[in-house]
C-alpha cells in the first residue's frame, strides 16, 4: 500500500508543482506538463513488454528492483538542475511503475485466501487514491514552503521503506507457482470485454476530467476558490467510492464494474444536461468522482479472475490500456476544443466576407 501510494504520488506530483519547476529550471509550464503526459504514455507502452520480459524472475527480486529504481530516480530528480535530466528521471520512474502495477496485484492477493482477494485489491486502490487526496496536496504545500526538490526527495525515503519491507519479508518463489499467478476463472471473452470497457471508460472520463475546472468555472459559474474546493471534494468522493466498492468486490465481482461505469456515465451526462445549475453540478460531480477510482479497481480485480493466462500479463494489459485511454481522453478533449476554435474562426471569416460583399453592393 505504501509503495502504491508513493508511485501514484510520484506520477501526479508535478501537477501541483508546475509553476515552481517551470521557474526553477527556466522552461515553459507546458514543458513541465510533458513530465506528466510522457509518464502516462511510457506506462501505457511499456507495461506489457516489461511484464513479458520479467515473467520468470521471482517477484521479490522484481519488486525490490522496481522500488530501487523509484528511490534512485527520485533522488536524481530532486538533484536535477536541467529539464532533460528531470525528464530522464521521470521516465525511469514511469518504467518502474509500468511493471509495478502488473506484479504488485498478484503478489499481494496471493498472500491471502481467494475469498478475501477483493478486499486486498480494494486496500491497494485506497492507497493509490490517497495519493491524489493527500500525497499530491501535501507535496504541493511542502514544495511551496521549501522548494520543489524536497517533496520529490521525500518520495525516495518512502520508496526505501517499502523496499526494505519487501526485501526482508516477502517470500521468494517462482512466479508461475504463486497462488494468484493465474486467473481463478479463465475466460478470454470476458477478458476482452473488460479490457475494452476499461479503456473506453478511461477515455470518456478523462476527456471530461482534464477540463473539469474550466467547465465548473465557465458553465456552472463557480468562482475560482470554490472550484478548488470542489476538486478536493472530487478526490474525496473518489476515495470514498474506492473504499465502499472494495468491501463489495468479493460478493459482487461482475456487477461492481457495471455499476461503477454506469455511475460514471450518469455523473457525466448529468453535468452535460444540468451543469448550469450549481446544486446539480455538485451532485453529478460527486457521482463522477465516486466512480473514477472504482472503474480501474474493478477492472484490475476482474483481471485476477478472468485472465486467460498469467495474471501479471493481464494486469499489465489492463494498466497499459487504461493509461492509453487517459491520454486519448485528454487528446480528444483538446481536439474538440480545437474544432470549436476552427468553427469560431470560420464563422468570423464568413461574417467578414458577408460584410465586404454587402459593402460592394452599396
Short mmCIF file of C-alpha atoms in Angstrom, two decimals:
data_model
loop_
_atom_site.label_atom_id
_atom_site.label_comp_id
_atom_site.label_asym_id
_atom_site.label_seq_id
_atom_site.Cartn_x
_atom_site.Cartn_y
_atom_site.Cartn_z
CA UNK A 1 0.00 0.00 0.00
CA UNK A 2 2.85 2.38 0.82
CA UNK A 3 4.54 1.59 -2.50
CA UNK A 4 1.27 2.14 -4.39
CA UNK A 5 0.79 5.47 -2.61
CA UNK A 6 4.37 6.51 -3.42
CA UNK A 7 4.22 5.58 -7.10
CA UNK A 8 0.88 7.36 -7.62
CA UNK A 9 2.13 10.45 -5.81
CA UNK A 10 5.30 10.44 -7.95
CA UNK A 11 3.19 10.22 -11.11
CA UNK A 12 0.96 13.18 -10.30
CA UNK A 13 3.12 15.42 -8.10
CA UNK A 14 4.36 17.66 -10.98
CA UNK A 15 0.74 18.79 -11.48
CA UNK A 16 0.94 20.68 -8.19
CA UNK A 17 4.50 21.89 -8.79
CA UNK A 18 4.14 23.10 -12.39
CA UNK A 19 4.99 26.75 -11.82
CA UNK A 20 7.72 26.06 -9.25
CA UNK A 21 9.55 23.65 -11.58
CA UNK A 22 8.99 25.97 -14.54
CA UNK A 23 10.59 28.92 -12.75
CA UNK A 24 13.42 26.88 -11.25
CA UNK A 25 14.51 25.19 -14.50
CA UNK A 26 13.54 28.13 -16.73
CA UNK A 27 11.24 26.16 -19.00
CA UNK A 28 7.63 26.71 -20.02
CA UNK A 29 4.71 25.38 -17.97
CA UNK A 30 3.65 23.26 -20.96
CA UNK A 31 7.10 21.64 -20.99
CA UNK A 32 6.68 20.72 -17.33
CA UNK A 33 3.25 19.33 -18.23
CA UNK A 34 5.02 16.88 -20.52
CA UNK A 35 6.56 15.34 -17.40
CA UNK A 36 3.07 14.02 -16.62
CA UNK A 37 1.98 13.23 -20.19
CA UNK A 38 5.24 11.47 -21.05
CA UNK A 39 4.95 9.49 -17.83
CA UNK A 40 1.49 8.19 -18.73
CA UNK A 41 2.47 7.33 -22.31
CA UNK A 42 5.53 5.42 -21.05
CA UNK A 43 3.37 3.36 -18.67
CA UNK A 44 0.88 2.65 -21.47
CA UNK A 45 3.55 1.50 -23.92
CA UNK A 46 5.92 -0.37 -21.60
CA UNK A 47 3.56 -2.31 -19.28
CA UNK A 48 3.04 -5.48 -21.33
CA UNK A 49 6.57 -5.77 -22.82
CA UNK A 50 8.21 -5.37 -19.40
CA UNK A 51 5.83 -7.87 -17.79
CA UNK A 52 6.65 -10.38 -20.52
CA UNK A 53 10.41 -9.91 -20.22
CA UNK A 54 10.35 -10.28 -16.42
CA UNK A 55 7.79 -13.09 -16.26
CA UNK A 56 10.29 -15.70 -14.96
CA UNK A 57 12.04 -13.56 -12.32
CA UNK A 58 10.97 -14.12 -8.68
CA UNK A 59 8.54 -11.40 -7.63
CA UNK A 60 10.51 -10.39 -4.53
CA UNK A 61 13.51 -9.62 -6.71
CA UNK A 62 11.37 -7.74 -9.24
CA UNK A 63 9.61 -5.57 -6.65
CA UNK A 64 12.90 -4.86 -4.86
CA UNK A 65 14.44 -3.76 -8.16
CA UNK A 66 11.45 -1.60 -9.06
CA UNK A 67 11.50 0.18 -5.72
CA UNK A 68 15.26 0.66 -6.02
CA UNK A 69 14.61 2.32 -9.39
CA UNK A 70 11.99 4.55 -7.72
CA UNK A 71 14.46 5.56 -5.00
CA UNK A 72 17.29 6.32 -7.44
CA UNK A 73 15.10 8.16 -9.96
CA UNK A 74 13.51 10.28 -7.20
CA UNK A 75 16.92 11.25 -5.84
CA UNK A 76 18.17 12.12 -9.33
CA UNK A 77 15.02 14.17 -10.00
CA UNK A 78 15.41 16.07 -6.73
CA UNK A 79 19.01 16.97 -7.65
CA UNK A 80 18.27 17.80 -11.30
CA UNK A 81 19.47 21.19 -12.48
CA UNK A 82 18.27 20.76 -16.04
CA UNK A 83 14.90 19.91 -17.56
CA UNK A 84 16.28 17.00 -19.58
CA UNK A 85 17.81 15.28 -16.55
CA UNK A 86 14.49 15.64 -14.74
CA UNK A 87 12.67 14.18 -17.74
CA UNK A 88 15.03 11.16 -17.86
CA UNK A 89 14.49 10.57 -14.14
CA UNK A 90 10.72 10.77 -14.61
CA UNK A 91 10.80 8.24 -17.44
CA UNK A 92 12.80 5.82 -15.26
CA UNK A 93 10.13 6.14 -12.56
CA UNK A 94 7.44 5.53 -15.21
CA UNK A 95 9.17 2.35 -16.42
CA UNK A 96 9.28 1.09 -12.83
CA UNK A 97 5.60 1.90 -12.29
CA UNK A 98 4.60 0.22 -15.57
CA UNK A 99 5.83 -3.12 -14.21
CA UNK A 100 4.91 -2.44 -10.58
CA UNK A 101 1.15 -2.46 -11.20
CA UNK A 102 1.42 -5.72 -13.14
CA UNK A 103 3.42 -7.52 -10.44
CA UNK A 104 2.07 -5.98 -7.24
CA UNK A 105 -1.52 -7.22 -7.61
CA UNK A 106 -0.88 -10.96 -7.94
CA UNK A 107 1.78 -10.85 -5.19
CA UNK A 108 -0.47 -9.04 -2.70
CA UNK A 109 -3.63 -11.07 -3.28
CA UNK A 110 -1.62 -14.30 -3.34
CA UNK A 111 -0.80 -13.78 0.34
CA UNK A 112 -4.50 -14.10 1.25
CA UNK A 113 -7.28 -16.63 0.81
CA UNK A 114 -9.17 -16.40 -2.53
CA UNK A 115 -12.43 -15.34 -0.85
CA UNK A 116 -10.79 -12.20 0.53
CA UNK A 117 -8.83 -11.06 -2.51
CA UNK A 118 -11.33 -8.37 -3.50
CA UNK A 119 -10.73 -6.61 -0.18
CA UNK A 120 -6.98 -6.72 -0.83
CA UNK A 121 -7.45 -5.09 -4.23
CA UNK A 122 -9.66 -2.51 -2.52
CA UNK A 123 -6.98 -1.74 0.10
CA UNK A 124 -4.33 -1.25 -2.60
CA UNK A 125 -6.70 1.02 -4.53
CA UNK A 126 -7.43 3.08 -1.43
CA UNK A 127 -3.69 3.64 -1.03
CA UNK A 128 -3.39 4.69 -4.67
CA UNK A 129 -6.34 7.07 -4.35
CA UNK A 130 -4.85 8.63 -1.20
CA UNK A 131 -2.01 9.85 -3.40
CA UNK A 132 -4.42 12.26 -5.11
CA UNK A 133 -6.29 13.26 -1.96
CA UNK A 134 -3.29 13.52 0.40
CA UNK A 135 0.02 12.89 -1.37
CA UNK A 136 -0.15 15.49 -4.12
CA UNK A 137 -1.70 18.28 -1.98
CA UNK A 138 0.84 17.65 0.82
CA UNK A 139 3.71 17.52 -1.67
CA UNK A 140 2.50 20.74 -3.30
CA UNK A 141 2.36 22.52 0.07
CA UNK A 142 5.82 21.25 1.04
CA UNK A 143 7.22 22.34 -2.32
CA UNK A 144 5.81 25.83 -1.86
CA UNK A 145 7.45 26.07 1.57
CA UNK A 146 10.90 24.57 0.92
CA UNK A 147 11.23 24.21 -2.87
CA UNK A 148 10.02 21.53 -5.29
CA UNK A 149 13.03 19.16 -4.83
CA UNK A 150 12.07 18.49 -1.19
CA UNK A 151 8.82 16.53 -1.76
CA UNK A 152 10.47 14.70 -4.67
CA UNK A 153 13.32 13.59 -2.40
CA UNK A 154 10.77 12.53 0.22
CA UNK A 155 9.38 10.04 -2.30
CA UNK A 156 12.80 8.33 -2.25
CA UNK A 157 12.50 7.92 1.52
CA UNK A 158 9.04 6.35 1.25
CA UNK A 159 10.25 4.09 -1.54
CA UNK A 160 13.20 2.97 0.57
CA UNK A 161 10.90 1.97 3.45
CA UNK A 162 8.79 -0.14 1.07
CA UNK A 163 11.92 -1.65 -0.48
CA UNK A 164 13.31 -2.76 2.87
CA UNK A 165 10.00 -4.31 3.96
CA UNK A 166 9.61 -6.30 0.73
CA UNK A 167 13.27 -7.33 0.55
CA UNK A 168 13.24 -8.64 4.12
CA UNK A 169 9.74 -10.10 4.47
CA UNK A 170 8.35 -11.20 1.11
CA UNK A 171 8.92 -14.92 0.35
CA UNK A 172 10.91 -15.88 -2.75
CA UNK A 173 9.12 -18.23 -5.14
CA UNK A 174 8.81 -18.98 -8.83
CA UNK A 175 6.28 -16.58 -10.44
CA UNK A 176 4.26 -19.36 -12.09
CA UNK A 177 3.93 -21.21 -8.77
CA UNK A 178 2.44 -18.32 -6.81
CA UNK A 179 -1.20 -18.67 -5.63
CA UNK A 180 -2.52 -15.83 -7.83
CA UNK A 181 -0.31 -16.43 -10.87
CA UNK A 182 -3.29 -17.49 -12.99
CA UNK A 183 -6.92 -16.40 -13.17
CA UNK A 184 -9.38 -18.25 -10.96
CA UNK A 185 -11.96 -18.41 -13.79
CA UNK A 186 -10.08 -18.02 -17.11
CA UNK A 187 -12.30 -16.52 -19.80
CA UNK A 188 -10.76 -14.93 -22.90
CA UNK A 189 -14.09 -13.42 -23.97
CA UNK A 190 -14.67 -11.78 -20.58
CA UNK A 191 -11.06 -10.57 -20.57
CA UNK A 192 -11.56 -8.78 -23.90
CA UNK A 193 -14.84 -7.21 -22.76
CA UNK A 194 -13.36 -5.89 -19.52
CA UNK A 195 -10.27 -4.56 -21.30
CA UNK A 196 -12.37 -2.71 -23.89
CA UNK A 197 -14.81 -1.36 -21.30
CA UNK A 198 -11.99 -0.07 -19.09
CA UNK A 199 -10.24 1.65 -21.99
CA UNK A 200 -13.43 3.32 -23.25
CA UNK A 201 -14.39 4.36 -19.73
CA UNK A 202 -10.97 5.94 -19.12
CA UNK A 203 -11.16 7.78 -22.44
CA UNK A 204 -14.57 9.21 -21.60
CA UNK A 205 -13.73 10.05 -18.00
CA UNK A 206 -10.52 11.92 -18.78
CA UNK A 207 -11.98 13.72 -21.79
CA UNK A 208 -14.16 15.38 -19.16
CA UNK A 209 -11.88 15.41 -16.10
CA UNK A 210 -9.00 17.09 -17.95
CA UNK A 211 -11.20 20.16 -18.47
CA UNK A 212 -13.48 19.89 -15.45
CA UNK A 213 -12.07 23.00 -13.75
CA UNK A 214 -12.89 25.13 -16.79
CA UNK A 215 -16.35 23.55 -17.02
CA UNK A 216 -17.14 24.34 -13.38
CA UNK A 217 -16.00 27.94 -13.85
CA UNK A 218 -17.42 28.78 -17.28
CA UNK A 219 -20.55 26.62 -17.38
CA UNK A 220 -21.54 26.15 -13.75
CA UNK A 221 -20.40 29.65 -12.76
CA UNK A 222 -18.37 28.79 -9.67
CA UNK A 223 -15.66 31.29 -8.61
CA UNK A 224 -12.01 30.06 -8.69
CA UNK A 225 -11.80 29.47 -4.93
CA UNK A 226 -14.92 27.32 -4.97
CA UNK A 227 -13.66 25.33 -7.97
CA UNK A 228 -10.55 24.40 -5.97
CA UNK A 229 -12.70 23.19 -3.08
CA UNK A 230 -14.88 21.21 -5.48
CA UNK A 231 -11.83 19.47 -6.92
CA UNK A 232 -10.81 18.44 -3.40
CA UNK A 233 -14.35 17.14 -2.94
CA UNK A 234 -13.96 15.22 -6.21
CA UNK A 235 -10.88 13.49 -4.80
CA UNK A 236 -12.63 12.68 -1.53
CA UNK A 237 -15.56 11.20 -3.49
CA UNK A 238 -13.09 9.06 -5.46
CA UNK A 239 -11.56 7.77 -2.22
CA UNK A 240 -15.00 7.07 -0.75
CA UNK A 241 -16.07 5.23 -3.90
CA UNK A 242 -12.98 3.02 -3.81
CA UNK A 243 -13.44 2.29 -0.09
CA UNK A 244 -17.09 1.30 -0.49
CA UNK A 245 -16.56 -0.75 -3.64
CA UNK A 246 -13.64 -2.62 -2.07
CA UNK A 247 -15.93 -4.09 0.59
CA UNK A 248 -18.29 -5.43 -2.12
CA UNK A 249 -15.85 -6.81 -4.68
CA UNK A 250 -15.72 -10.35 -3.30
CA UNK A 251 -19.51 -10.69 -3.23
CA UNK A 252 -20.34 -8.89 -6.49
CA UNK A 253 -17.24 -9.04 -8.73
CA UNK A 254 -19.14 -8.71 -12.03
CA UNK A 255 -21.85 -6.19 -11.13
CA UNK A 256 -19.32 -3.93 -9.36
CA UNK A 257 -17.71 -2.97 -12.69
CA UNK A 258 -21.05 -2.39 -14.41
CA UNK A 259 -22.25 -0.24 -11.50
CA UNK A 260 -19.06 1.84 -11.50
CA UNK A 261 -19.22 2.52 -15.26
CA UNK A 262 -22.95 3.29 -15.10
CA UNK A 263 -22.41 5.71 -12.20
CA UNK A 264 -19.67 7.47 -14.15
CA UNK A 265 -21.98 7.78 -17.16
CA UNK A 266 -24.80 9.23 -15.05
CA UNK A 267 -22.43 11.74 -13.46
CA UNK A 268 -21.01 12.97 -16.77
CA UNK A 269 -24.35 13.04 -18.61
CA UNK A 270 -25.86 14.85 -15.63
CA UNK A 271 -23.16 17.53 -15.83
CA UNK A 272 -23.91 17.90 -19.54
CA UNK A 273 -27.66 18.18 -19.03
CA UNK A 274 -27.83 20.20 -15.81
CA UNK A 275 -24.35 21.59 -15.29
CA UNK A 276 -25.56 25.19 -15.35
CA UNK A 277 -27.39 24.59 -12.05
CA UNK A 278 -24.89 24.77 -9.18
CA UNK A 279 -26.61 22.23 -6.93
CA UNK A 280 -26.97 19.71 -9.75
CA UNK A 281 -23.37 20.32 -10.81
CA UNK A 282 -22.08 19.41 -7.33
CA UNK A 283 -24.28 16.30 -7.17
CA UNK A 284 -23.18 14.93 -10.54
CA UNK A 285 -19.54 15.89 -9.91
CA UNK A 286 -19.62 13.73 -6.77
CA UNK A 287 -21.07 10.83 -8.76
CA UNK A 288 -18.37 11.20 -11.41
CA UNK A 289 -15.64 11.32 -8.76
CA UNK A 290 -17.12 8.42 -6.82
CA UNK A 291 -16.91 6.23 -9.93
CA UNK A 292 -13.49 7.22 -11.27
CA UNK A 293 -11.37 5.12 -8.89
CA UNK A 294 -13.73 2.11 -8.71
CA UNK A 295 -13.70 1.65 -12.50
CA UNK A 296 -9.96 0.94 -12.57
CA UNK A 297 -10.12 -1.07 -9.34
CA UNK A 298 -12.91 -3.33 -10.59
CA UNK A 299 -11.15 -3.94 -13.91
CA UNK A 300 -7.98 -4.90 -12.00
CA UNK A 301 -9.99 -7.33 -9.88
CA UNK A 302 -11.63 -8.76 -13.00
CA UNK A 303 -8.19 -9.46 -14.49
CA UNK A 304 -7.33 -11.62 -11.47
CA UNK A 305 -10.48 -13.63 -12.11
CA UNK A 306 -10.75 -13.97 -15.89
CA UNK A 307 -7.14 -13.73 -17.10
CA UNK A 308 -6.80 -16.35 -19.87
CA UNK A 309 -3.11 -16.80 -18.98
CA UNK A 310 -0.80 -15.27 -16.42
CA UNK A 311 -2.41 -12.59 -14.27
CA UNK A 312 0.66 -10.32 -14.38
CA UNK A 313 0.40 -10.09 -18.18
CA UNK A 314 -3.36 -9.46 -17.93
CA UNK A 315 -2.86 -6.72 -15.31
CA UNK A 316 -0.12 -5.14 -17.43
CA UNK A 317 -2.51 -5.09 -20.41
CA UNK A 318 -5.22 -3.51 -18.27
CA UNK A 319 -2.89 -0.85 -16.83
CA UNK A 320 -1.45 -0.07 -20.27
CA UNK A 321 -4.85 0.21 -21.95
CA UNK A 322 -6.21 2.36 -19.11
CA UNK A 323 -3.29 4.78 -19.39
CA UNK A 324 -3.77 4.84 -23.16
CA UNK A 325 -7.40 5.75 -22.52
CA UNK A 326 -6.32 8.58 -20.20
CA UNK A 327 -4.04 10.01 -22.88
CA UNK A 328 -6.69 9.54 -25.57
CA UNK A 329 -9.34 11.24 -23.43
CA UNK A 330 -7.20 14.31 -22.82
CA UNK A 331 -6.31 14.43 -26.51
CA UNK A 332 -9.96 14.04 -27.54
CA UNK A 333 -10.93 16.97 -25.34
CA UNK A 334 -8.16 19.04 -26.89
CA UNK A 335 -9.22 18.13 -30.43
CA UNK A 336 -12.83 19.03 -29.72
CA UNK A 337 -11.70 22.37 -28.30
CA UNK A 338 -9.54 22.92 -31.38
CA UNK A 339 -12.55 22.12 -33.53
CA UNK A 340 -14.59 24.70 -31.63
CA UNK A 341 -11.88 27.31 -32.30
CA UNK A 342 -11.91 26.41 -36.00
CA UNK A 343 -15.69 26.83 -36.14
CA UNK A 344 -15.49 30.22 -34.44
CA UNK A 345 -12.68 31.43 -36.71
CA UNK A 346 -14.51 30.11 -39.75
CA UNK A 347 -17.69 31.86 -38.69
CA UNK A 348 -15.81 35.12 -38.16
CA UNK A 349 -14.27 34.80 -41.61
CA UNK A 350 -17.67 34.19 -43.21
CA UNK A 351 -19.08 37.22 -41.40
CA UNK A 352 -16.29 39.43 -42.72
CA UNK A 353 -16.84 38.18 -46.27
CA UNK A 354 -20.54 38.84 -45.98
CA UNK A 355 -19.87 42.37 -44.76
CA UNK A 356 -17.42 43.00 -47.60
CA UNK A 357 -19.92 41.72 -50.15
CA UNK A 358 -22.60 43.94 -48.65
CA UNK A 359 -20.33 46.98 -48.90
CA UNK A 360 -19.52 46.09 -52.51
CA UNK A 361 -23.17 46.09 -53.42
CA UNK A 362 -23.61 49.51 -51.86
#
